[in-house]
XYZ file of C-alpha atoms in Angstrom:
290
model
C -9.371 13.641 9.461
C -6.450 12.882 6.790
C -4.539 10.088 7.416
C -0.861 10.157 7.489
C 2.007 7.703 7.856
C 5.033 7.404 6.089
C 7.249 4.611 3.957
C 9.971 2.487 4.571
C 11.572 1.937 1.470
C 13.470 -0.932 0.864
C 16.593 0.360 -0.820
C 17.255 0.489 2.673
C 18.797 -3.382 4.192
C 16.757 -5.133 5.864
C 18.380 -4.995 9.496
C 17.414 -1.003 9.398
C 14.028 -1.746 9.985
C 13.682 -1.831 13.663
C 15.074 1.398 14.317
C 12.630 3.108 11.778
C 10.216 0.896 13.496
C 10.087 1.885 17.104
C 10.803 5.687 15.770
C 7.800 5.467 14.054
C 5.720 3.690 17.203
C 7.260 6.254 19.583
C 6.677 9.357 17.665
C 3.450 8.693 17.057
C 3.198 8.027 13.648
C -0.342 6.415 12.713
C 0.703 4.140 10.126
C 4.318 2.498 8.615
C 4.161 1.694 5.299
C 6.101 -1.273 3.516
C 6.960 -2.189 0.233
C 7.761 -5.756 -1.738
C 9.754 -4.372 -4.322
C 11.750 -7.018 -6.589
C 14.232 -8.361 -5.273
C 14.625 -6.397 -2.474
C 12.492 -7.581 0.861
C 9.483 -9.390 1.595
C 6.460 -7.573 2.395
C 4.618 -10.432 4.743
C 8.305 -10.988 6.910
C 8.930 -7.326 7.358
C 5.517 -7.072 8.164
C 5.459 -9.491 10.654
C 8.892 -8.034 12.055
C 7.296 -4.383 12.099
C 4.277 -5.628 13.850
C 6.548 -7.526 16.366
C 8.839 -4.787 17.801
C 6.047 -1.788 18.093
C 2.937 -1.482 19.842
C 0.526 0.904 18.148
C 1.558 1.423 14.796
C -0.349 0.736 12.175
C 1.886 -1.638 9.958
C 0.839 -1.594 5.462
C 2.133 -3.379 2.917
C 1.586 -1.842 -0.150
C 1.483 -4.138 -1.886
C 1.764 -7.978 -2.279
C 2.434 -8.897 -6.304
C -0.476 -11.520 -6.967
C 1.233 -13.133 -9.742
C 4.149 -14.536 -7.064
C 1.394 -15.784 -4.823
C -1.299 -18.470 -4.824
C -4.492 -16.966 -3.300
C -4.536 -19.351 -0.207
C -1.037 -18.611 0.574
C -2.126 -14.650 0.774
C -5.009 -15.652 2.784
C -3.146 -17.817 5.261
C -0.429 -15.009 5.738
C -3.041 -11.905 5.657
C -5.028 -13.906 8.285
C -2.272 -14.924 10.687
C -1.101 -11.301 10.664
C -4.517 -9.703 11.653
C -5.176 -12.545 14.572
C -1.768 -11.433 16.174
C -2.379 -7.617 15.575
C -6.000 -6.970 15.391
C -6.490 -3.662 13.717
C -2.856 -3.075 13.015
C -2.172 -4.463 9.553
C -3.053 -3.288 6.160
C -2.546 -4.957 2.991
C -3.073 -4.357 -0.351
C -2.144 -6.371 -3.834
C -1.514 -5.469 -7.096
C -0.668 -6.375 -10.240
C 3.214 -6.077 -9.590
C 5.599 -4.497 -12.074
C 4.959 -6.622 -15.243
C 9.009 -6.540 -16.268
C 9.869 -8.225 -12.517
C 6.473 -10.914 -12.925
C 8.728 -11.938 -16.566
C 12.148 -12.159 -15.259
C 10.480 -14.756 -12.076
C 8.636 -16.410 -15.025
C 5.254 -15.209 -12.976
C 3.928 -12.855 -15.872
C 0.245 -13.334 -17.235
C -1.480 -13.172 -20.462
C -4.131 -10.645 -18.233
C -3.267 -9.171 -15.124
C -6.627 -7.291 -14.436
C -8.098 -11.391 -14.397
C -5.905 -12.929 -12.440
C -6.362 -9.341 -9.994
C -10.329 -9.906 -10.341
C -9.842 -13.567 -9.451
C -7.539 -12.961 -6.513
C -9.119 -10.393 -5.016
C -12.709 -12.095 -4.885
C -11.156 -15.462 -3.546
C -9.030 -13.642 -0.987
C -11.890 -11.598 0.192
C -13.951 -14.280 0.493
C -11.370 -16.657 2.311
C -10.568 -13.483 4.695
C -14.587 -13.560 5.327
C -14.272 -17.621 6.780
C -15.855 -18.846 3.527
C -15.491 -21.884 1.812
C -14.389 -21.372 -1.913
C -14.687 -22.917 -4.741
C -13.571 -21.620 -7.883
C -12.068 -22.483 -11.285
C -11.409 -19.251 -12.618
C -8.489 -18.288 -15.596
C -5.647 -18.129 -13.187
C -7.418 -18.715 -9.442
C -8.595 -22.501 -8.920
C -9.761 -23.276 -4.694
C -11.561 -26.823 -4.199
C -13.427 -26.311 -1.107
C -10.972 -24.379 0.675
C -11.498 -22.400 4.109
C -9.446 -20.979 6.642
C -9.186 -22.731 9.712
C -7.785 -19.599 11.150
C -9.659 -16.874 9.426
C -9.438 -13.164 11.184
C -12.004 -12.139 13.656
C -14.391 -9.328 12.535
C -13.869 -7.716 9.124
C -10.624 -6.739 7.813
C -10.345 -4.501 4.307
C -8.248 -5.644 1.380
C -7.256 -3.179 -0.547
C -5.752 -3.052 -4.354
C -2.558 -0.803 -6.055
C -4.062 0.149 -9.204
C -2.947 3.065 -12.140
C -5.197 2.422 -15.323
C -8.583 2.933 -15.860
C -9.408 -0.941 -15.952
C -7.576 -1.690 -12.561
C -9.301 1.564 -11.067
C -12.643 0.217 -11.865
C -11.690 -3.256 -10.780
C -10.586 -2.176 -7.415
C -14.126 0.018 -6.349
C -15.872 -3.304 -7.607
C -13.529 -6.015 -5.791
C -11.242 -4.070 -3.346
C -12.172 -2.083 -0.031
C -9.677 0.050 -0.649
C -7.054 1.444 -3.304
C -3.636 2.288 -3.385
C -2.469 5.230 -5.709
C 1.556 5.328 -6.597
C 3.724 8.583 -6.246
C 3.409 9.673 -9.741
C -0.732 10.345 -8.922
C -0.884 14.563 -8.759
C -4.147 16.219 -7.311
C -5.823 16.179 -10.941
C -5.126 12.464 -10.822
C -6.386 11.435 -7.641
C -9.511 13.049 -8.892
C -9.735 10.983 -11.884
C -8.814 8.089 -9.733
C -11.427 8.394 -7.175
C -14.380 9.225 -10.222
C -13.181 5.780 -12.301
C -13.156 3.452 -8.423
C -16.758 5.505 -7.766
C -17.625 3.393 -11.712
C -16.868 0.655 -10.287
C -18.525 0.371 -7.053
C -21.505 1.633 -8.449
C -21.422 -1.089 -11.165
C -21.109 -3.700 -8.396
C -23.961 -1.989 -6.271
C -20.977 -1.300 -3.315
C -21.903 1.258 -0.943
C -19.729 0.804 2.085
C -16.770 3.298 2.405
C -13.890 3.057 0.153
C -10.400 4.194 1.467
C -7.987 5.789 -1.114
C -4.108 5.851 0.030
C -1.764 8.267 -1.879
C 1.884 8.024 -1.816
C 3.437 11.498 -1.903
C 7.123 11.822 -2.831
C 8.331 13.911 -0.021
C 11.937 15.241 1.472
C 13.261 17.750 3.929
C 16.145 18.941 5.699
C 19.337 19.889 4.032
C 19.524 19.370 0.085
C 16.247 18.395 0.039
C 15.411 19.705 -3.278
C 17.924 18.389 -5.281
C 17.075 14.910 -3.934
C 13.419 15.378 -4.989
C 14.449 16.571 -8.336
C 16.922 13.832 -8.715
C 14.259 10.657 -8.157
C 11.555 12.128 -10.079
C 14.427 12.903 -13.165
C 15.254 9.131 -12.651
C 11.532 7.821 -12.585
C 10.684 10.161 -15.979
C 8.793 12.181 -13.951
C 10.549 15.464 -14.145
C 8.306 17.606 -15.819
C 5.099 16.613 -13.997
C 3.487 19.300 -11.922
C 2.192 19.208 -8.292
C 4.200 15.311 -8.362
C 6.149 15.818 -5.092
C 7.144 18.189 -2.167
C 10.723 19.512 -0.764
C 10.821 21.761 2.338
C 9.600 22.203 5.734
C 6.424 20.851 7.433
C 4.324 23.356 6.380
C 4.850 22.823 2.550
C 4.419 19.227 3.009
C 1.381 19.524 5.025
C 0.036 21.840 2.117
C 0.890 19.097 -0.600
C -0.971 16.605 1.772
C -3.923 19.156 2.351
C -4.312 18.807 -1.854
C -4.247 15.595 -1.808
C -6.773 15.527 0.367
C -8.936 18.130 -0.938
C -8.480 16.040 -4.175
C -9.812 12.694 -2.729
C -7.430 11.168 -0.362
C -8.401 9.440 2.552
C -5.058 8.553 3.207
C -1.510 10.361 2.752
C 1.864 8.111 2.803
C 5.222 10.580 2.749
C 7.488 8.456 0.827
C 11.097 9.879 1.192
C 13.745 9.712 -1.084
C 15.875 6.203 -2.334
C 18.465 8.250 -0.698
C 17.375 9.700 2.484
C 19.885 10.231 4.970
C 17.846 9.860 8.129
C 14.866 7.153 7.646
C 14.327 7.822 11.587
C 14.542 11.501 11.661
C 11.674 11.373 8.311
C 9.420 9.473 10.023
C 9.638 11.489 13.218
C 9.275 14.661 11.019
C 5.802 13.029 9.571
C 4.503 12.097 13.150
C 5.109 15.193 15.304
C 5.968 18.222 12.775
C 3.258 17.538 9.290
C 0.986 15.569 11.466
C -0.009 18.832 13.874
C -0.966 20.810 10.247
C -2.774 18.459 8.594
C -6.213 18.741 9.049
């Protein structure tokens, strides 16, 4: 079965959160999805929050910028979280928007390295190894968790070119695809992750989470068109869906068909009811997606 969950976007303040929150956990909504967007809100405290005030609601961040983050700090956080929620957190990193990593003075010479070098040492650290490394950007000296989580827990990477795509079927369990990724591109995505697990000799499953650009309800449509004018994205086909829960469910239902193992309806910057969205994900598109 498709996943489905839905985004809390952080153009919305902070103090919103725990309504969307237990909205989400009592609508059924499988998972919540979070962002760290510069400067905006922290994905590992909202996280934390989220976890906090639901019960059963699965709780991603999507996704952590490495370049702000030594590898043990990720580790430490990523492991506290799963201890106190088994199962219920998801988190992915990423390269981060390279024009935020320069104005934080974070930005590297070669962000697919320092993602190659995270990734492995926070995997491994996650695992309850003890690392040593002295890579390019990622240096440990026989460090290990004293806390690591129990059982496994998947790490998953926000990728968009063909090098990070590869990169994240070799060193990621999962990957996270952006909005802008149509049906067409999902495909692509999901043949360029298959090169890379294949080069690494990786057979366990692989999850692939798609945003989808989604809005209902009144003026709907002209909020869609709106963002994706704003973004550049205008003129892209099969990009986004406006209307009821049948259309949406069809635009998840090609995402799907196209590769997705997982669908995250991401509203509008401007949506006028985060509560009422997430509600509409969990008990009118969930029912008709297969």
């Amino acid at each position: 079965m498709t996943g489905l969950g839905a985004v809390f976007r952080p153009q919305l303040a902070p103090e919103r959160l725990r309504d969307v929150c237990r909205a989400a956990d009592e609508s059924g909504l499988e998972e919540l999805w979070l962002w760290e967007d510069c400067f905006r809100e922290g994905g590992i405290s909202t996280a934390g929050a989220a976890l906090a005030w639901t019960e059963r609601v699965r709780v991603g961040v999507g996704l952590l910028p490495v370049p702000l983050r030594n590898v043990a700090i990720t580790a430490m956080e990523a492991a506290t979280l799963h201890r106190m929620f088994p199962g219920r957190a998801i988190l992915g990193v990423g390269h981060g928007v390279q024009d935020w990593m320069g104005q934080v003075g974070a930005r590297v010479e070669s962000p697919v390295t320092l993602l190659r070098e995270h990734l492995l040492a926070l995997r491994a650290l996650l695992r309850g190894e003890r690392v040593t490394t002295d890579g390019r950007y990622v240096r440990l000296d026989d460090v290990a968790l004293d806390w690591p989580p129990e059982g496994d827990v998947q790490v998953l990477a926000g990728a968009t070119g063909p090098r990070s795509l590869r990169l994240a079927g070799e060193a990621a369990d999962g990957t996270i695809l952006t909005a802008a990724t149509a049906p067409d591109g999902v495909r692509r995505a999901r043949r360029l992750i298959d090169e890379g697990r294949e080069a690494a000799g990786r057979t366990e499953p692989h999850e692939v989470v798609v945003y989808l650009l989604a809005a209902t309800g009144p003026g709907a449509a002209d909020r869609l068109r709106a963002e994706l004018v704003a973004e550049g994205l205008g003129s892209v086909p099969d990009l986004a869906v406006a209307g009821d829960a049948g259309a949406v469910a069809k635009a998840v239902q090609r995402l799907a068909e196209a590769g997705a193992d997982t669908v995250i309806l991401q509203p509008t910057g401007d949506e006028p009811d985060p509560e009422g969205f997430v509600r509409f994900a969990a008990q009118e598109v969930r029912p008709l997606v297969a």
